[in-house]
Structures are given as structure tokens and as C-alpha cells.
């Protein structure tokens, strides 16, 4: 036993050589506490055939058997904790750790050995950090790499700084677990707390729950040792003899070391007695390699139960017991131990207390959660969709049932059926838009991506294509400048709709063949668990996308936009069609406006809410429901109301009322609007313009007529003036012809009046009155009757049209040139025809 003062290498080496030179022959070397002095002595023992046994040197460097083949120790090395740590990690299924090491050889060697132990054990060292003085940067990097289980190797002073940095970075609590050396002195943090800048309560908060790992000073088993005492009895006797002296945690290993030397010498003596009775251990010298080898082998065979547990050497290293302590409420509590001989870990009655409800996770557990459409929302929108389909079915029933009604027949019932079919296809697409990964498999979802696109596209084109096709027929008929009868049958309209659908199919087929829609998964930023668990939720969302999604959508939108512009053009061109059953321009405009606005708003909001499937589905579904419903209602509700109230009014021209005797159309004829004669309509418009012009002229002539009438009442001498100055104006009035064909056989009101009261002929002579005075002749009943016969037709013509007028004809009196000398220049006959247009 040598004493190496102050851990001085030179003094220790000198003391060793002095003992070899001046002392008796030594069989073994027992001791060595300082790692530096012990390593120097152990390295030189091979030349002296001396076996060294240390009870306190724990440096991992001494485990190198090539460099220190004659070195043994009863205390486990610092590396002995690594198998225990491995067992603890496996116990709690921690497979991802990080290391934080102080830049000191002792700690670096332990870290390197730990790396070798963990390698191949399916445990990942995700980050390895080291520091010299300031550990905060390294701690921050560990947090940045999402290290939850930190294996630290540093002394007490650096431990205080480490936990202060951990508090600042919030690397403590239920999400983190620190595992550090357990050989620190009792209340070690109090000695070094002044060297840190954090408060004591913050330091203790960060330290709470750390696990310390160190060798067991004395065995906890109630079992007799080789000395006949239990570890507890030995400790009691040791404390009694120690008194008030300072205790060392190595005393048990020193006690077991003496027993190791004794048992080694005993086995060596037995070996010599059994093999060579003439040689004794006293014959040992520093050059006797054979005897030295006997001592070395006997040391390796050591195996007994001592106060520190099972004493067994493996390659000169003690296979001891490692204890685990946990810092709980300002004190270290033993929570488990690891038996290196049996390779067993024992947790004492689940005494480890974690900050959370369960042990921390070795990393942030990312649980992918599919953002799916909620079932209540899907149910509500599906119910609305079903109601819309029921409404469409009701319109279809109404259209089929009343297909022979004049109002429905003129509105093209076959095209109406296609509009309903398109609306129902659009409704059906809503069910497919609501099916996601929570309802169907990935493969089925990918198929639905294509199916729902096809259904919605075809439904849109079918509905609006049919609406625009029948509007085109009205436009083609009423804009027929050649005034010829034009027949456009429903078969031609079906061909037009089919052509529109063919364009859709070409686009969709090319889309599907060249760049089909695929199921893609979009991952979003992690979110904390709403339930408070130590996991993070990464929302994922399914999309239907392809490589050139923007290009294909642009092609579809461009085609649909052109279709809508075509519909707007037709609605504008047919806005003046005066037959309500044919003029759907107002409803088409309203449909295009609502659909266009809703699609633009829906597409924009849907794009902005692509990370919220419930909102996106709700918007898409409501837009489809609104557009389909408003379109069907605008097409069929006015027809339904008109059919219930006044079905005949919708089939008549607003400005040309047909009489009740108008012939009914043949119910078996085609539903096309061939009965509308464009020639009659154009002629009617010309006659109305001419009628207005003549009315203005009549108003001017009425003034002259009134003046003539007043002059006739004044004096007979003015007759010559009238005859000379107003005959031409009077003839202009009387020469008005009837400009309209009376195809319903209207009665001439004025003609009937004159037929009932025939006027006297101006040329008839009355012998009894020819000799009378001219004044009496003017005021005679004959002259009064003549004046009335002239004025009444003119009054009918001038004033009845201003209040609605009726068609009338009147035969004016025929004046004979010889009837009266005063009126010989009046034309012999004239006719006044009054039109009620």
C-alpha cells in the first residue's frame, strides 16, 4: 500500500520506485485514488510482474487492457454506468437521445463509450453537443433539434449553469428528462448557485425530476457477505468505528478490495500446492513471470458477494451495481438499481415520478390527423341537396304532364327536360364532393376525383347548353331578315347541345389521359394537442390535383365563360320578343348573373379556405345548390304561375291581341315556333310607325276642320272661301286608307252608323226648296244632315284611336255634281277607313 500525496505524479512515481528498491518484495499493489497517479503506476506494473488493485480510481482510461494489463479495481469505472443507462432507455422505450458533454477528457471518454454502447441498439443519438464554459448555446441547439432525453456529462459547477440555461429555454418539466452523473456531493447546487445568474427557485424548478446515475456504495440486499456480515451490519459497524470522521463512499470498495487480495493469494497458494509443492508465494520476485501470471489468473477468478454486491471481474473491470436516484422536492431519492452481473434493471416500486401523467416522449410525437368533413355538416348539406333534387323532379313531372299545353309547348319541353337533367347532375356532384378519406379508401378517393369533376362539368353544360339552344332558336326565327317561314326542330337543338357536350368530353378525356387527377396529401404546421397530451398534431388534407392543374382549370373556365357570354348575347338579342312564352331573356340574364357571381365568389373563397375542408365543402355545396336551384326556379316557376293564372296571355303578342276566334294550333304539330310569322310581325311594326305619323297629321288637320266648321255656322257667304281654300285639306282627311288586314273580321263602327242613318245626297234636288232664301237653305235640315255626315266620320277617326280606338269603316255620302250649285266642286264620292291599331 503506497501513499501518493496531493495526487502529484512525480511524488507518487518516486514513492513507488523507492518501495520497489528499498522495501521487501511486494506481491501486489493495493490502491491508487488519483486517476493520473494511478494510471502512471499501472502502466509500469507489467515490467515488475505486479498486479494492482484500486478501490477508488474510476477513470475510463484504465479499462484499456492493452496498456494496463495488470490493473484491477473493485469500484466500477465511469463507463460502467453506460450499460445501466442503456437498460433505462429501453425500459421507457426512449429511442432518441442527445448528449451534452463538458470538454474534459473524463467526460468525453464516457460519452464516446456511450456512443459505442448505443450503436446497434436501435437508439439514435440525434445530437451531440459539447461546451467549455457556457452551455447555453449547446442547450439551445438541443432544443432546436427536438431532443427530449438529454444525457449529460459535466461536473457540479457546470451542472448549475446547464440547468439555468435549461430553465431559460424551457427545457424542463413534463416534456424533458435529464440524466446526469449521480456522484455529486450532497446539496451540490447550494455550493455553486452563486456562480449562476438564475434564481434559486428557477434552478430548482429546472432540476426537478432529473435522474442521477452512479455506482452503489453498499449493497441494499439483506444478504450475508464473505465476511459473515450483511452490508447493513457492516455499515453500522463502520459508522461506529468512524465516529465523527469524514465518510468516503469508497470505503465499501476498499473493504471488498482487501477480501479480493486475500482470496487471490489463497487461490494462488492452492494452485502452487496442487502443481508445484516446492514453490511458495514467498518465492515471488519481480522477475518471476510465472508466479506473476498465477496471481493475475487468480485475480480474474474472483467471485464472491461483498458489502458492495457481487464482486466479479470481466477484463479487469468490476461488474458492480449501478444505482439510479431522482431529484424530488430538493432531495435525491433512490428509484432503482442495475445489476451488471445479471444485466437486470429494477425500479423500486415505481418510485420514479415524472412531471406529466406519463414518461416524457423521446421526441415530439407527430400524429398526423386527417382534416375531414364533419358528418353533421355532410348530412345537412346532403339533405338540402335531396330537397333540391325533389324540386327538380317536381319540375320534370310538371313539364312532362303539361307538354301539350301551348305555353309549355312553345317553351320547348324537351330542352326543359335537359335543363332539369343538368341541374340534377349538378346536385348529385355534391354527394361526391363530401366523400373524403374518412368515408372511402385512398384508391376510391382518387376515382372520385375524376368522377365528380366529370359529373359537375357535364351537368353544367347540359343545363345551360339546353337553355341557350332554345334561346338561339327564338333568335334565329325573329331575326330572319328574309321574311321567310323558318322551321327549327328540336332534333337540331339536341345536336347543338350534343356538340357542346362533345367539346366537354374532349377536354375531359384529354385531361384524364395526359394528366389525370391524383390524390395528394398536403401537410400543415404542427399544432398542440387539444387534449393536452405530449404530442403535436400535424393536420393533413387530401386534395385532387395533378401536375398542370392551373392549365386544365383555365381551359375549362375559358370554355364555360364563352358559353355564358354566348347566352348573354342571345338574351340581349331576344329581349324585344313580345311573346312571353318565347322570351326568356330576362330569366337567362338573371341566371347568368347569379351563376357567374356565385362561381367567382365561391372559387375565390374555396381557394382561400383550402386548409379548412368543412368551410370549403360548405361553400362549394351551397354555391352548387344556389346556382342549380335559382336556374331551375327562374325557368319553371314563371311558367307554373302563368299556367295557373292566364295561360293564353303568355302565348299572345303583347302589342297585337288576337281575338277569341283565333284558330287553335294543332296539338300534334311540332313544338317549334313555326307558327310565328316574322313577316306579319315586321309589317305590324311598320304599320304602327305609319299609324303614329298619320295621327300627328290628323291632329293638325283637326284644327283646320274645326275652323271650317265654325265658319260654316257663321254665314253662308263663306262657303265659297271654304270651297276654295279647304277642299284640299278635307280630301286629305277623307283619303286615309286602312293599313291593316282585318283578319278577324272586325266590324266597322262608323260604317254601321252610316248604314243605319244614310246621308242625303248632295246632288238631290228638292223642287219645293230651290226657290227659297240661301240662308234658310243653309239652315235647312238637309244641310245640317250633310254637315253631320261629314263631321261624324272625322270625329270617329280623330278621337277614338286616342282612347284605344276600334276598327271602323264608313261610307261617306255620295254627292251628285248637280245637287247644289254651291257644292259642285266636291268630289263625287269618298271613303273614310279608321284602324284601331
PDB file of N, CA and C in Angstrom, residues 2 16 19-20 23-30 44-52 70 264-265 268-269 272 276 278-299:
ATOM      1  N   UNK A   2       0.708   2.054  -0.969  1.00  0.00           N
ATOM      2  CA  UNK A   2       1.527   3.267  -1.081  1.00  0.00           C
ATOM      3  C   UNK A   2       0.641   4.490  -0.889  1.00  0.00           C
ATOM      4  N   UNK A  16       6.703   4.966  -5.413  1.00  0.00           N
ATOM      5  CA  UNK A  16       6.596   3.593  -5.924  1.00  0.00           C
ATOM      6  C   UNK A  16       7.981   2.984  -6.164  1.00  0.00           C
ATOM      7  N   UNK A  19       9.815   2.146  -2.933  1.00  0.00           N
ATOM      8  CA  UNK A  19       9.312   0.926  -2.298  1.00  0.00           C
ATOM      9  C   UNK A  19       9.843  -0.315  -2.998  1.00  0.00           C
ATOM     10  N   UNK A  20       9.950  -0.242  -4.310  1.00  0.00           N
ATOM     11  CA  UNK A  20      10.477  -1.382  -5.056  1.00  0.00           C
ATOM     12  C   UNK A  20      11.965  -1.585  -4.737  1.00  0.00           C
ATOM     13  N   UNK A  23      12.348  -1.490  -0.260  1.00  0.00           N
ATOM     14  CA  UNK A  23      11.463  -2.298   0.562  1.00  0.00           C
ATOM     15  C   UNK A  23      11.575  -3.777   0.247  1.00  0.00           C
ATOM     16  N   UNK A  24      10.801  -4.580   0.968  1.00  0.00           N
ATOM     17  CA  UNK A  24      10.763  -6.008   0.664  1.00  0.00           C
ATOM     18  C   UNK A  24      10.037  -6.259  -0.655  1.00  0.00           C
ATOM     19  N   UNK A  25      10.076  -7.512  -1.075  1.00  0.00           N
ATOM     20  CA  UNK A  25       9.342  -7.860  -2.303  1.00  0.00           C
ATOM     21  C   UNK A  25       7.837  -7.763  -2.042  1.00  0.00           C
ATOM     22  N   UNK A  26       7.193  -7.057  -2.881  1.00  0.00           N
ATOM     23  CA  UNK A  26       5.747  -6.855  -2.757  1.00  0.00           C
ATOM     24  C   UNK A  26       5.028  -7.798  -3.711  1.00  0.00           C
ATOM     25  N   UNK A  27       3.951  -8.438  -3.204  1.00  0.00           N
ATOM     26  CA  UNK A  27       3.180  -9.363  -4.041  1.00  0.00           C
ATOM     27  C   UNK A  27       2.182  -8.619  -4.935  1.00  0.00           C
ATOM     28  N   UNK A  28       1.597  -7.571  -4.436  1.00  0.00           N
ATOM     29  CA  UNK A  28       0.578  -6.799  -5.170  1.00  0.00           C
ATOM     30  C   UNK A  28       0.671  -5.340  -4.750  1.00  0.00           C
ATOM     31  N   UNK A  29      -0.007  -4.507  -5.559  1.00  0.00           N
ATOM     32  CA  UNK A  29      -0.142  -3.083  -5.250  1.00  0.00           C
ATOM     33  C   UNK A  29      -1.626  -2.814  -5.011  1.00  0.00           C
ATOM     34  N   UNK A  30      -1.948  -2.306  -3.858  1.00  0.00           N
ATOM     35  CA  UNK A  30      -3.336  -2.009  -3.500  1.00  0.00           C
ATOM     36  C   UNK A  30      -3.487  -0.499  -3.337  1.00  0.00           C
ATOM     37  N   UNK A  44       3.363   0.945 -15.576  1.00  0.00           N
ATOM     38  CA  UNK A  44       4.721   0.406 -15.373  1.00  0.00           C
ATOM     39  C   UNK A  44       4.729  -0.938 -14.645  1.00  0.00           C
ATOM     40  N   UNK A  45       3.541  -1.462 -14.268  1.00  0.00           N
ATOM     41  CA  UNK A  45       3.489  -2.695 -13.473  1.00  0.00           C
ATOM     42  C   UNK A  45       3.862  -3.928 -14.279  1.00  0.00           C
ATOM     43  N   UNK A  46       3.682  -3.875 -15.579  1.00  0.00           N
ATOM     44  CA  UNK A  46       3.951  -5.056 -16.395  1.00  0.00           C
ATOM     45  C   UNK A  46       5.416  -5.480 -16.297  1.00  0.00           C
ATOM     46  N   UNK A  47       6.297  -4.536 -16.183  1.00  0.00           N
ATOM     47  CA  UNK A  47       7.706  -4.864 -16.076  1.00  0.00           C
ATOM     48  C   UNK A  47       8.109  -5.415 -14.726  1.00  0.00           C
ATOM     49  N   UNK A  48       7.254  -5.275 -13.749  1.00  0.00           N
ATOM     50  CA  UNK A  48       7.556  -5.738 -12.402  1.00  0.00           C
ATOM     51  C   UNK A  48       6.736  -6.975 -12.003  1.00  0.00           C
ATOM     52  N   UNK A  49       5.885  -7.463 -12.892  1.00  0.00           N
ATOM     53  CA  UNK A  49       5.034  -8.620 -12.596  1.00  0.00           C
ATOM     54  C   UNK A  49       4.133  -8.395 -11.386  1.00  0.00           C
ATOM     55  N   UNK A  50       3.724  -7.152 -11.189  1.00  0.00           N
ATOM     56  CA  UNK A  50       2.885  -6.812 -10.046  1.00  0.00           C
ATOM     57  C   UNK A  50       1.446  -6.555 -10.518  1.00  0.00           C
ATOM     58  N   UNK A  51       0.509  -7.079  -9.782  1.00  0.00           N
ATOM     59  CA  UNK A  51      -0.922  -6.841 -10.025  1.00  0.00           C
ATOM     60  C   UNK A  51      -1.359  -5.699  -9.120  1.00  0.00           C
ATOM     61  N   UNK A  52      -2.048  -4.728  -9.704  1.00  0.00           N
ATOM     62  CA  UNK A  52      -2.529  -3.573  -8.932  1.00  0.00           C
ATOM     63  C   UNK A  52      -4.038  -3.664  -8.795  1.00  0.00           C
ATOM     64  N   UNK A  70      -2.205  -5.411 -15.984  1.00  0.00           N
ATOM     65  CA  UNK A  70      -2.148  -5.888 -14.602  1.00  0.00           C
ATOM     66  C   UNK A  70      -2.971  -5.012 -13.650  1.00  0.00           C
ATOM     67  N   UNK A 264      -7.399 -13.890  -3.641  1.00  0.00           N
ATOM     68  CA  UNK A 264      -6.463 -14.133  -4.742  1.00  0.00           C
ATOM     69  C   UNK A 264      -5.232 -14.883  -4.254  1.00  0.00           C
ATOM     70  N   UNK A 265      -4.668 -14.450  -3.156  1.00  0.00           N
ATOM     71  CA  UNK A 265      -3.495 -15.132  -2.598  1.00  0.00           C
ATOM     72  C   UNK A 265      -3.849 -16.555  -2.173  1.00  0.00           C
ATOM     73  N   UNK A 268      -3.939 -18.606  -5.245  1.00  0.00           N
ATOM     74  CA  UNK A 268      -2.578 -18.805  -5.753  1.00  0.00           C
ATOM     75  C   UNK A 268      -1.831 -19.864  -4.947  1.00  0.00           C
ATOM     76  N   UNK A 269      -2.034 -19.833  -3.646  1.00  0.00           N
ATOM     77  CA  UNK A 269      -1.372 -20.836  -2.793  1.00  0.00           C
ATOM     78  C   UNK A 269      -1.922 -22.225  -3.101  1.00  0.00           C
ATOM     79  N   UNK A 272      -0.355 -23.372  -6.313  1.00  0.00           N
ATOM     80  CA  UNK A 272       1.035 -23.796  -6.162  1.00  0.00           C
ATOM     81  C   UNK A 272       1.125 -25.142  -5.451  1.00  0.00           C
ATOM     82  N   UNK A 276       3.022 -27.403  -7.884  1.00  0.00           N
ATOM     83  CA  UNK A 276       4.455 -27.402  -7.553  1.00  0.00           C
ATOM     84  C   UNK A 276       4.591 -27.214  -6.059  1.00  0.00           C
ATOM     85  N   UNK A 278       7.093 -27.503  -4.207  1.00  0.00           N
ATOM     86  CA  UNK A 278       8.358 -26.940  -3.728  1.00  0.00           C
ATOM     87  C   UNK A 278       8.384 -25.428  -3.836  1.00  0.00           C
ATOM     88  N   UNK A 279       7.386 -24.798  -4.504  1.00  0.00           N
ATOM     89  CA  UNK A 279       7.363 -23.344  -4.692  1.00  0.00           C
ATOM     90  C   UNK A 279       6.246 -22.728  -3.862  1.00  0.00           C
ATOM     91  N   UNK A 280       6.579 -21.607  -3.230  1.00  0.00           N
ATOM     92  CA  UNK A 280       5.633 -20.915  -2.384  1.00  0.00           C
ATOM     93  C   UNK A 280       5.504 -19.472  -2.858  1.00  0.00           C
ATOM     94  N   UNK A 281       4.500 -18.817  -2.373  1.00  0.00           N
ATOM     95  CA  UNK A 281       4.294 -17.421  -2.779  1.00  0.00           C
ATOM     96  C   UNK A 281       5.408 -16.525  -2.233  1.00  0.00           C
ATOM     97  N   UNK A 282       6.052 -16.972  -1.179  1.00  0.00           N
ATOM     98  CA  UNK A 282       7.157 -16.178  -0.658  1.00  0.00           C
ATOM     99  C   UNK A 282       8.330 -16.138  -1.630  1.00  0.00           C
ATOM    100  N   UNK A 283       8.359 -17.060  -2.567  1.00  0.00           N
ATOM    101  CA  UNK A 283       9.437 -17.105  -3.546  1.00  0.00           C
ATOM    102  C   UNK A 283       9.234 -16.103  -4.685  1.00  0.00           C
ATOM    103  N   UNK A 284       8.149 -15.323  -4.633  1.00  0.00           N
ATOM    104  CA  UNK A 284       7.853 -14.373  -5.702  1.00  0.00           C
ATOM    105  C   UNK A 284       8.906 -13.272  -5.748  1.00  0.00           C
ATOM    106  N   UNK A 285       9.313 -12.935  -6.935  1.00  0.00           N
ATOM    107  CA  UNK A 285      10.161 -11.757  -7.160  1.00  0.00           C
ATOM    108  C   UNK A 285       9.690 -11.079  -8.435  1.00  0.00           C
ATOM    109  N   UNK A 286      10.243  -9.888  -8.692  1.00  0.00           N
ATOM    110  CA  UNK A 286       9.738  -9.059  -9.771  1.00  0.00           C
ATOM    111  C   UNK A 286      10.082  -9.598 -11.163  1.00  0.00           C
ATOM    112  N   UNK A 287      10.965 -10.591 -11.200  1.00  0.00           N
ATOM    113  CA  UNK A 287      11.324 -11.186 -12.490  1.00  0.00           C
ATOM    114  C   UNK A 287      10.689 -12.557 -12.699  1.00  0.00           C
ATOM    115  N   UNK A 288       9.952 -13.037 -11.697  1.00  0.00           N
ATOM    116  CA  UNK A 288       9.300 -14.348 -11.782  1.00  0.00           C
ATOM    117  C   UNK A 288       7.965 -14.181 -12.507  1.00  0.00           C
ATOM    118  N   UNK A 289       8.024 -14.269 -13.817  1.00  0.00           N
ATOM    119  CA  UNK A 289       6.800 -14.040 -14.607  1.00  0.00           C
ATOM    120  C   UNK A 289       5.797 -15.174 -14.439  1.00  0.00           C
ATOM    121  N   UNK A 290       6.278 -16.373 -14.146  1.00  0.00           N
ATOM    122  CA  UNK A 290       5.353 -17.484 -13.991  1.00  0.00           C
ATOM    123  C   UNK A 290       4.476 -17.301 -12.772  1.00  0.00           C
ATOM    124  N   UNK A 291       5.062 -16.917 -11.671  1.00  0.00           N
ATOM    125  CA  UNK A 291       4.280 -16.686 -10.461  1.00  0.00           C
ATOM    126  C   UNK A 291       3.398 -15.450 -10.609  1.00  0.00           C
ATOM    127  N   UNK A 292       3.930 -14.476 -11.313  1.00  0.00           N
ATOM    128  CA  UNK A 292       3.112 -13.291 -11.560  1.00  0.00           C
ATOM    129  C   UNK A 292       1.868 -13.609 -12.369  1.00  0.00           C
ATOM    130  N   UNK A 293       2.036 -14.557 -13.321  1.00  0.00           N
ATOM    131  CA  UNK A 293       0.878 -14.963 -14.129  1.00  0.00           C
ATOM    132  C   UNK A 293      -0.141 -15.715 -13.293  1.00  0.00           C
ATOM    133  N   UNK A 294       0.366 -16.475 -12.254  1.00  0.00           N
ATOM    134  CA  UNK A 294      -0.564 -17.186 -11.363  1.00  0.00           C
ATOM    135  C   UNK A 294      -1.401 -16.181 -10.576  1.00  0.00           C
ATOM    136  N   UNK A 295      -0.790 -15.111 -10.095  1.00  0.00           N
ATOM    137  CA  UNK A 295      -1.536 -14.084  -9.359  1.00  0.00           C
ATOM    138  C   UNK A 295      -2.573 -13.396 -10.265  1.00  0.00           C
ATOM    139  N   UNK A 296      -2.161 -13.172 -11.497  1.00  0.00           N
ATOM    140  CA  UNK A 296      -3.078 -12.491 -12.439  1.00  0.00           C
ATOM    141  C   UNK A 296      -4.296 -13.352 -12.726  1.00  0.00           C
ATOM    142  N   UNK A 297      -4.093 -14.635 -12.945  1.00  0.00           N
ATOM    143  CA  UNK A 297      -5.224 -15.530 -13.222  1.00  0.00           C
ATOM    144  C   UNK A 297      -6.112 -15.688 -12.004  1.00  0.00           C
ATOM    145  N   UNK A 298      -5.496 -15.771 -10.835  1.00  0.00           N
ATOM    146  CA  UNK A 298      -6.289 -15.898  -9.606  1.00  0.00           C
ATOM    147  C   UNK A 298      -7.156 -14.671  -9.373  1.00  0.00           C
ATOM    148  N   UNK A 299      -6.655 -13.480  -9.728  1.00  0.00           N
ATOM    149  CA  UNK A 299      -7.440 -12.244  -9.584  1.00  0.00           C
ATOM    150  C   UNK A 299      -8.641 -12.268 -10.513  1.00  0.00           C
TER     151      UNK A 299
END
